[in-house]
PDB file of C-alpha atoms in Angstrom:
ATOM      1  CA  ASP A1267     -12.490  13.247 -23.104  1.00  0.00           C
ATOM      2  CA  THR A1268     -13.321   9.628 -23.786  1.00  0.00           C
ATOM      3  CA  GLY A1269     -11.366   8.144 -20.885  1.00  0.00           C
ATOM      4  CA  VAL A1270     -12.764   6.525 -17.769  1.00  0.00           C
ATOM      5  CA  SER A1271     -14.698   9.097 -15.791  1.00  0.00           C
ATOM      6  CA  GLN A1272     -15.442   8.961 -12.072  1.00  0.00           C
ATOM      7  CA  ASN A1273     -17.727  11.197 -10.077  1.00  0.00           C
ATOM      8  CA  PRO A1274     -17.435  12.815  -7.696  1.00  0.00           C
ATOM      9  CA  ARG A1275     -13.695  13.324  -7.436  1.00  0.00           C
ATOM     10  CA  HIS A1276     -13.917  14.030  -3.738  1.00  0.00           C
ATOM     11  CA  LYS A1277     -16.548  13.224  -1.147  1.00  0.00           C
ATOM     12  CA  ILE A1278     -16.594  14.120   2.520  1.00  0.00           C
ATOM     13  CA  THR A1279     -19.351  12.503   4.533  1.00  0.00           C
ATOM     14  CA  LYS A1280     -20.314  12.013   8.123  1.00  0.00           C
ATOM     15  CA  ARG A1281     -20.051   8.581   9.654  1.00  0.00           C
ATOM     16  CA  GLY A1282     -23.248   6.639   9.203  1.00  0.00           C
ATOM     17  CA  GLN A1283     -24.287   8.352   5.983  1.00  0.00           C
ATOM     18  CA  ASN A1284     -24.679   6.556   2.665  1.00  0.00           C
ATOM     19  CA  VAL A1285     -22.577   7.523  -0.337  1.00  0.00           C
ATOM     20  CA  THR A1286     -22.724   6.564  -3.994  1.00  0.00           C
ATOM     21  CA  PHE A1287     -19.970   6.848  -6.573  1.00  0.00           C
ATOM     22  CA  ARG A1288     -20.298   6.596 -10.311  1.00  0.00           C
ATOM     23  CA  CYS A1289     -17.923   5.274 -12.946  1.00  0.00           C
ATOM     24  CA  ASP A1290     -18.369   5.771 -16.687  1.00  0.00           C
ATOM     25  CA  PRO A1291     -16.027   3.409 -18.529  1.00  0.00           C
ATOM     26  CA  ILE A1292     -14.660   3.905 -22.000  1.00  0.00           C
ATOM     27  CA  SER A1293     -17.432   3.309 -24.479  1.00  0.00           C
ATOM     28  CA  GLU A1294     -17.671  -0.341 -25.591  1.00  0.00           C
ATOM     29  CA  HIS A1295     -15.439  -1.569 -22.792  1.00  0.00           C
ATOM     30  CA  ASN A1296     -17.285  -4.565 -21.469  1.00  0.00           C
ATOM     31  CA  ARG A1297     -15.176  -5.146 -18.361  1.00  0.00           C
ATOM     32  CA  LEU A1298     -15.315  -2.789 -15.418  1.00  0.00           C
ATOM     33  CA  TYR A1299     -13.379  -3.037 -12.165  1.00  0.00           C
ATOM     34  CA  TRP A1300     -13.630  -1.312  -8.807  1.00  0.00           C
ATOM     35  CA  TYR A1301     -10.629  -1.017  -6.518  1.00  0.00           C
ATOM     36  CA  ARG A1302      -9.977   0.625  -3.168  1.00  0.00           C
ATOM     37  CA  GLN A1303      -6.695   2.229  -2.211  1.00  0.00           C
ATOM     38  CA  THR A1304      -5.818   3.260   1.312  1.00  0.00           C
ATOM     39  CA  LEU A1305      -2.882   5.458   2.215  1.00  0.00           C
ATOM     40  CA  GLY A1306       0.445   3.819   1.532  1.00  0.00           C
ATOM     41  CA  GLN A1307      -1.065   0.761  -0.083  1.00  0.00           C
ATOM     42  CA  GLY A1308      -1.566  -0.404  -3.617  1.00  0.00           C
ATOM     43  CA  PRO A1309      -5.117  -0.709  -4.919  1.00  0.00           C
ATOM     44  CA  GLU A1310      -7.111  -3.699  -3.665  1.00  0.00           C
ATOM     45  CA  PHE A1311      -9.666  -5.462  -5.802  1.00  0.00           C
ATOM     46  CA  LEU A1312     -13.299  -4.959  -4.799  1.00  0.00           C
ATOM     47  CA  THR A1313     -15.447  -6.232  -7.638  1.00  0.00           C
ATOM     48  CA  TYR A1314     -15.573  -6.836 -11.370  1.00  0.00           C
ATOM     49  CA  PHE A1315     -18.294  -6.694 -14.036  1.00  0.00           C
ATOM     50  CA  GLN A1316     -18.429  -8.192 -17.466  1.00  0.00           C
ATOM     51  CA  ASN A1317     -21.208  -6.290 -19.175  1.00  0.00           C
ATOM     52  CA  GLU A1318     -23.987  -6.091 -16.568  1.00  0.00           C
ATOM     53  CA  ALA A1319     -22.986  -9.276 -14.744  1.00  0.00           C
ATOM     54  CA  GLN A1320     -21.041  -8.953 -11.507  1.00  0.00           C
ATOM     55  CA  LEU A1321     -18.628 -11.872 -11.865  1.00  0.00           C
ATOM     56  CA  GLU A1322     -16.505 -11.545  -8.768  1.00  0.00           C
ATOM     57  CA  LYS A1323     -16.631  -9.812  -5.400  1.00  0.00           C
ATOM     58  CA  SER A1324     -13.801  -9.511  -2.938  1.00  0.00           C
ATOM     59  CA  ARG A1325     -14.439 -10.426   0.652  1.00  0.00           C
ATOM     60  CA  LEU A1326     -13.341  -6.836   1.294  1.00  0.00           C
ATOM     61  CA  LEU A1327     -16.762  -5.914  -0.030  1.00  0.00           C
ATOM     62  CA  SER A1328     -18.852  -6.175   3.128  1.00  0.00           C
ATOM     63  CA  ASP A1329     -22.623  -6.192   3.077  1.00  0.00           C
ATOM     64  CA  ARG A1330     -22.549  -2.410   3.424  1.00  0.00           C
ATOM     65  CA  PHE A1331     -21.081  -2.209  -0.077  1.00  0.00           C
ATOM     66  CA  SER A1332     -23.032  -2.800  -3.239  1.00  0.00           C
ATOM     67  CA  ALA A1333     -22.111  -2.276  -6.856  1.00  0.00           C
ATOM     68  CA  GLU A1334     -24.290  -2.291  -9.928  1.00  0.00           C
ATOM     69  CA  ARG A1335     -23.903  -1.972 -13.641  1.00  0.00           C
ATOM     70  CA  PRO A1336     -27.523  -2.116 -14.748  1.00  0.00           C
ATOM     71  CA  LYS A1337     -27.159  -1.621 -18.481  1.00  0.00           C
ATOM     72  CA  GLY A1338     -23.614  -2.786 -18.913  1.00  0.00           C
ATOM     73  CA  SER A1339     -22.369   0.774 -19.297  1.00  0.00           C
ATOM     74  CA  PHE A1340     -21.827   2.976 -16.230  1.00  0.00           C
ATOM     75  CA  SER A1341     -21.476   1.495 -12.768  1.00  0.00           C
ATOM     76  CA  THR A1342     -22.284   2.709  -9.286  1.00  0.00           C
ATOM     77  CA  LEU A1343     -20.672   1.766  -6.000  1.00  0.00           C
ATOM     78  CA  GLU A1344     -22.732   2.460  -2.899  1.00  0.00           C
ATOM     79  CA  ILE A1345     -21.511   2.363   0.677  1.00  0.00           C
ATOM     80  CA  GLN A1346     -24.168   2.314   3.351  1.00  0.00           C
ATOM     81  CA  ARG A1347     -23.655   3.425   6.956  1.00  0.00           C
ATOM     82  CA  THR A1348     -20.147   4.664   6.225  1.00  0.00           C
ATOM     83  CA  GLU A1349     -17.399   4.100   8.760  1.00  0.00           C
ATOM     84  CA  GLN A1350     -14.119   5.941   9.200  1.00  0.00           C
ATOM     85  CA  GLY A1351     -12.316   2.872   7.892  1.00  0.00           C
ATOM     86  CA  ASP A1352     -14.059   3.371   4.565  1.00  0.00           C
ATOM     87  CA  SER A1353     -11.963   6.483   3.957  1.00  0.00           C
ATOM     88  CA  ALA A1354      -9.925   5.689   0.861  1.00  0.00           C
ATOM     89  CA  MET A1355      -9.519   6.334  -2.831  1.00  0.00           C
ATOM     90  CA  TYR A1356     -12.003   4.328  -4.871  1.00  0.00           C
ATOM     91  CA  LEU A1357     -10.709   3.567  -8.332  1.00  0.00           C
ATOM     92  CA  CYS A1358     -12.512   2.357 -11.404  1.00  0.00           C
ATOM     93  CA  ALA A1359     -10.919   0.757 -14.439  1.00  0.00           C
ATOM     94  CA  SER A1360     -12.237  -0.678 -17.653  1.00  0.00           C
ATOM     95  CA  SER A1361     -10.962  -2.940 -20.388  1.00  0.00           C
ATOM     96  CA  PHE A1362     -12.206  -4.278 -23.697  1.00  0.00           C
ATOM     97  CA  ARG A1363     -13.131  -7.924 -24.165  1.00  0.00           C
ATOM     98  CA  ASP A1364     -10.063 -10.127 -23.840  1.00  0.00           C
ATOM     99  CA  ARG A1365      -7.528  -7.357 -24.255  1.00  0.00           C
ATOM    100  CA  HIS A1366      -5.199  -7.110 -21.303  1.00  0.00           C
ATOM    101  CA  GLU A1367      -4.927  -3.360 -21.173  1.00  0.00           C
ATOM    102  CA  ALA A1368      -6.818  -1.516 -18.487  1.00  0.00           C
ATOM    103  CA  PHE A1369      -7.667   2.151 -18.401  1.00  0.00           C
ATOM    104  CA  PHE A1370      -8.107   3.938 -15.116  1.00  0.00           C
ATOM    105  CA  GLY A1371     -10.298   6.722 -13.851  1.00  0.00           C
ATOM    106  CA  GLN A1372      -9.010   9.514 -11.644  1.00  0.00           C
ATOM    107  CA  GLY A1373     -10.654   7.977  -8.609  1.00  0.00           C
ATOM    108  CA  THR A1374     -13.061   9.213  -5.970  1.00  0.00           C
ATOM    109  CA  ARG A1375     -11.446  10.158  -2.693  1.00  0.00           C
ATOM    110  CA  LEU A1376     -13.792   9.447   0.212  1.00  0.00           C
ATOM    111  CA  THR A1377     -13.253  10.972   3.625  1.00  0.00           C
ATOM    112  CA  VAL A1378     -15.522   9.831   6.433  1.00  0.00           C
ATOM    113  CA  VAL A1379     -15.514  12.192   9.402  1.00  0.00           C
TER     114      VAL A1379
ATOM    115  CA  LYS B1273      -0.060 -12.885   0.689  1.00  0.00           C
ATOM    116  CA  ASN B1274       0.107 -10.335  -2.086  1.00  0.00           C
ATOM    117  CA  GLU B1275       0.868 -12.127  -5.309  1.00  0.00           C
ATOM    118  CA  VAL B1276       2.694  -9.091  -6.672  1.00  0.00           C
ATOM    119  CA  GLU B1277       5.730  -7.907  -4.740  1.00  0.00           C
ATOM    120  CA  GLN B1278       7.545  -4.647  -5.383  1.00  0.00           C
ATOM    121  CA  SER B1279      10.867  -3.379  -4.172  1.00  0.00           C
ATOM    122  CA  PRO B1280      11.951  -1.077  -2.830  1.00  0.00           C
ATOM    123  CA  GLN B1281       8.952   0.377  -0.999  1.00  0.00           C
ATOM    124  CA  ASN B1282      10.610   3.773  -0.813  1.00  0.00           C
ATOM    125  CA  LEU B1283      13.355   5.206  -2.965  1.00  0.00           C
ATOM    126  CA  THR B1284      15.074   8.568  -2.730  1.00  0.00           C
ATOM    127  CA  ALA B1285      17.388   9.701  -5.494  1.00  0.00           C
ATOM    128  CA  GLN B1286      19.254  12.772  -6.634  1.00  0.00           C
ATOM    129  CA  GLU B1287      18.310  14.401  -9.886  1.00  0.00           C
ATOM    130  CA  GLY B1288      20.055  12.701 -12.781  1.00  0.00           C
ATOM    131  CA  GLU B1289      20.398   9.291 -11.153  1.00  0.00           C
ATOM    132  CA  PHE B1290      19.359   6.051 -12.831  1.00  0.00           C
ATOM    133  CA  ILE B1291      16.388   4.498 -11.067  1.00  0.00           C
ATOM    134  CA  THR B1292      15.319   0.848 -10.962  1.00  0.00           C
ATOM    135  CA  ILE B1293      12.112  -0.449  -9.430  1.00  0.00           C
ATOM    136  CA  ASN B1294      11.510  -4.183  -9.312  1.00  0.00           C
ATOM    137  CA  CYS B1295       8.360  -6.261  -9.458  1.00  0.00           C
ATOM    138  CA  SER B1296       8.034 -10.004  -8.868  1.00  0.00           C
ATOM    139  CA  TYR B1297       4.910 -12.064  -9.249  1.00  0.00           C
ATOM    140  CA  SER B1298       4.046 -15.566  -8.204  1.00  0.00           C
ATOM    141  CA  VAL B1299       1.697 -16.853 -10.873  1.00  0.00           C
ATOM    142  CA  GLY B1300       1.710 -16.837 -14.627  1.00  0.00           C
ATOM    143  CA  ILE B1301       0.370 -13.680 -16.125  1.00  0.00           C
ATOM    144  CA  SER B1302      -1.424 -12.479 -19.167  1.00  0.00           C
ATOM    145  CA  ALA B1303       0.069  -9.004 -19.041  1.00  0.00           C
ATOM    146  CA  LEU B1304       1.827  -6.696 -16.624  1.00  0.00           C
ATOM    147  CA  HIS B1305       1.217  -2.988 -16.169  1.00  0.00           C
ATOM    148  CA  TRP B1306       3.451  -0.298 -14.794  1.00  0.00           C
ATOM    149  CA  LEU B1307       1.432   2.591 -13.419  1.00  0.00           C
ATOM    150  CA  GLN B1308       2.257   6.014 -12.070  1.00  0.00           C
ATOM    151  CA  GLN B1309       0.341   7.842  -9.383  1.00  0.00           C
ATOM    152  CA  HIS B1310       1.165  11.362  -8.269  1.00  0.00           C
ATOM    153  CA  PRO B1311       0.161  12.421  -4.727  1.00  0.00           C
ATOM    154  CA  GLY B1312      -3.581  12.886  -4.582  1.00  0.00           C
ATOM    155  CA  GLY B1313      -3.852  12.021  -8.236  1.00  0.00           C
ATOM    156  CA  GLY B1314      -5.313   9.279 -10.322  1.00  0.00           C
ATOM    157  CA  ILE B1315      -3.468   6.432 -11.927  1.00  0.00           C
ATOM    158  CA  VAL B1316      -1.757   6.764 -15.272  1.00  0.00           C
ATOM    159  CA  SER B1317      -0.726   3.705 -17.225  1.00  0.00           C
ATOM    160  CA  LEU B1318       2.925   3.867 -18.287  1.00  0.00           C
ATOM    161  CA  PHE B1319       3.424   0.485 -19.898  1.00  0.00           C
ATOM    162  CA  MET B1320       1.608  -2.713 -20.565  1.00  0.00           C
ATOM    163  CA  LEU B1321       3.866  -5.598 -21.515  1.00  0.00           C
ATOM    164  CA  SER B1322       3.753  -9.336 -21.792  1.00  0.00           C
ATOM    165  CA  SER B1323       7.292  -9.964 -23.038  1.00  0.00           C
ATOM    166  CA  GLY B1324      10.583  -8.259 -23.743  1.00  0.00           C
ATOM    167  CA  LYS B1325      11.155  -4.574 -23.290  1.00  0.00           C
ATOM    168  CA  LYS B1326       9.405  -1.286 -23.938  1.00  0.00           C
ATOM    169  CA  LYS B1327      10.777   2.233 -23.942  1.00  0.00           C
ATOM    170  CA  HIS B1328       9.053   5.580 -23.760  1.00  0.00           C
ATOM    171  CA  GLY B1329      11.219   8.624 -23.375  1.00  0.00           C
ATOM    172  CA  ARG B1330      13.320   8.174 -20.237  1.00  0.00           C
ATOM    173  CA  LEU B1331      11.280   5.205 -19.056  1.00  0.00           C
ATOM    174  CA  ILE B1332      12.155   1.613 -19.838  1.00  0.00           C
ATOM    175  CA  ALA B1333      10.212  -1.461 -18.747  1.00  0.00           C
ATOM    176  CA  THR B1334      11.465  -5.014 -19.036  1.00  0.00           C
ATOM    177  CA  ILE B1335       9.909  -8.332 -18.213  1.00  0.00           C
ATOM    178  CA  ASN B1336      11.338 -11.830 -17.810  1.00  0.00           C
ATOM    179  CA  ILE B1337       8.498 -14.305 -18.064  1.00  0.00           C
ATOM    180  CA  GLN B1338      10.588 -17.298 -16.962  1.00  0.00           C
ATOM    181  CA  GLU B1339      11.774 -15.548 -13.826  1.00  0.00           C
ATOM    182  CA  LYS B1340       8.392 -13.867 -13.223  1.00  0.00           C
ATOM    183  CA  HIS B1341      10.110 -10.535 -12.803  1.00  0.00           C
ATOM    184  CA  SER B1342       9.770  -7.073 -14.271  1.00  0.00           C
ATOM    185  CA  SER B1343      11.732  -3.873 -13.829  1.00  0.00           C
ATOM    186  CA  LEU B1344      10.973  -0.225 -14.440  1.00  0.00           C
ATOM    187  CA  HIS B1345      13.965   1.978 -15.136  1.00  0.00           C
ATOM    188  CA  ILE B1346      14.093   5.762 -15.216  1.00  0.00           C
ATOM    189  CA  THR B1347      17.135   7.326 -16.819  1.00  0.00           C
ATOM    190  CA  ALA B1348      18.292  10.857 -15.938  1.00  0.00           C
ATOM    191  CA  SER B1349      15.702  11.132 -13.174  1.00  0.00           C
ATOM    192  CA  HIS B1350      14.034  14.467 -12.535  1.00  0.00           C
ATOM    193  CA  PRO B1351      12.053  15.827  -9.564  1.00  0.00           C
ATOM    194  CA  ARG B1352       8.882  15.654 -11.644  1.00  0.00           C
ATOM    195  CA  ASP B1353       9.338  11.861 -11.715  1.00  0.00           C
ATOM    196  CA  SER B1354       8.519  11.841  -7.993  1.00  0.00           C
ATOM    197  CA  ALA B1355       5.444   9.673  -7.656  1.00  0.00           C
ATOM    198  CA  VAL B1356       4.265   6.244  -6.616  1.00  0.00           C
ATOM    199  CA  TYR B1357       5.009   3.571  -9.189  1.00  0.00           C
ATOM    200  CA  ILE B1358       2.831   0.498  -9.099  1.00  0.00           C
ATOM    201  CA  CYS B1359       3.065  -2.745 -10.984  1.00  0.00           C
ATOM    202  CA  ALA B1360      -0.072  -4.723 -11.631  1.00  0.00           C
ATOM    203  CA  GLN B1361      -0.649  -8.001 -13.362  1.00  0.00           C
ATOM    204  CA  PHE B1362      -3.596  -9.222 -15.331  1.00  0.00           C
ATOM    205  CA  GLN B1363      -4.472 -12.731 -14.250  1.00  0.00           C
ATOM    206  CA  SER B1364      -6.963 -14.985 -15.899  1.00  0.00           C
ATOM    207  CA  ASN B1365      -8.630 -17.997 -14.368  1.00  0.00           C
ATOM    208  CA  SER B1366      -8.056 -21.498 -15.654  1.00  0.00           C
ATOM    209  CA  GLY B1367     -10.848 -21.113 -18.150  1.00  0.00           C
ATOM    210  CA  GLY B1368      -9.352 -17.903 -19.460  1.00  0.00           C
ATOM    211  CA  SER B1369     -12.633 -16.099 -19.094  1.00  0.00           C
ATOM    212  CA  ASN B1370     -12.158 -14.094 -15.942  1.00  0.00           C
ATOM    213  CA  TYR B1371      -9.562 -11.373 -15.783  1.00  0.00           C
ATOM    214  CA  LYS B1372      -8.507  -9.433 -12.741  1.00  0.00           C
ATOM    215  CA  LEU B1373      -5.780  -6.919 -12.070  1.00  0.00           C
ATOM    216  CA  THR B1374      -3.699  -7.562  -8.954  1.00  0.00           C
ATOM    217  CA  PHE B1375      -1.584  -4.649  -7.767  1.00  0.00           C
ATOM    218  CA  GLY B1376       1.685  -4.386  -5.948  1.00  0.00           C
ATOM    219  CA  LYS B1377       1.839  -2.029  -2.965  1.00  0.00           C
ATOM    220  CA  GLY B1378       3.757   0.571  -4.901  1.00  0.00           C
ATOM    221  CA  THR B1379       7.158   2.226  -4.700  1.00  0.00           C
ATOM    222  CA  LEU B1380       7.295   5.818  -3.503  1.00  0.00           C
ATOM    223  CA  LEU B1381       9.988   7.577  -5.516  1.00  0.00           C
ATOM    224  CA  THR B1382      11.323  10.950  -4.430  1.00  0.00           C
ATOM    225  CA  VAL B1383      13.804  12.674  -6.703  1.00  0.00           C
ATOM    226  CA  ASN B1384      15.564  15.592  -5.078  1.00  0.00           C
ATOM    227  CA  PRO B1385      16.948  18.509  -7.112  1.00  0.00           C
TER     228      PRO B1385
END
């Protein structure tokens, strides 16, 4: 499968713990996006990478959130000191250069208890 | 204010009915996606279009660039079409170098047998 891959698919964590999610985009896709989707809502933009550079961050991304894409391939999204409000589906998407077609991962569903 | 507005938010239909979901956007776009998301599932891209009309099986997507409006139609709806349908637009900044997907809130479609 050469699609966008996200791990883990599900994560249950206790409040206050740190969690890290991984996204492997389609090979050679230089753009990578992270989104968060809460129940009943459409996905909301979190951050965007072009190669290894993080070009834009939403103000939704508090200082407890950090994302990296160290080699311009896979990306990680870390949430520190998780709160119940962080419970959501975290989606990753990638696209190639200036092409306007995005491909989506299956998402990581986070539940903070 | 969400720059991508969908209607209706919820739609219930009987099997066999013709379904229309609407999407309006407020700024010029590079491309518009129609996406499908089953409960608890990841996002699947149905269409990506920047003009005209596309058809795939029982699904038809149209876009009117002048009116900044797109529609997704489902002919001969079936219970397996029950899902959330989301429209999303690719926006670029004035320099054309920064692309971001902005999502609508989604339309929950339930098709009853």
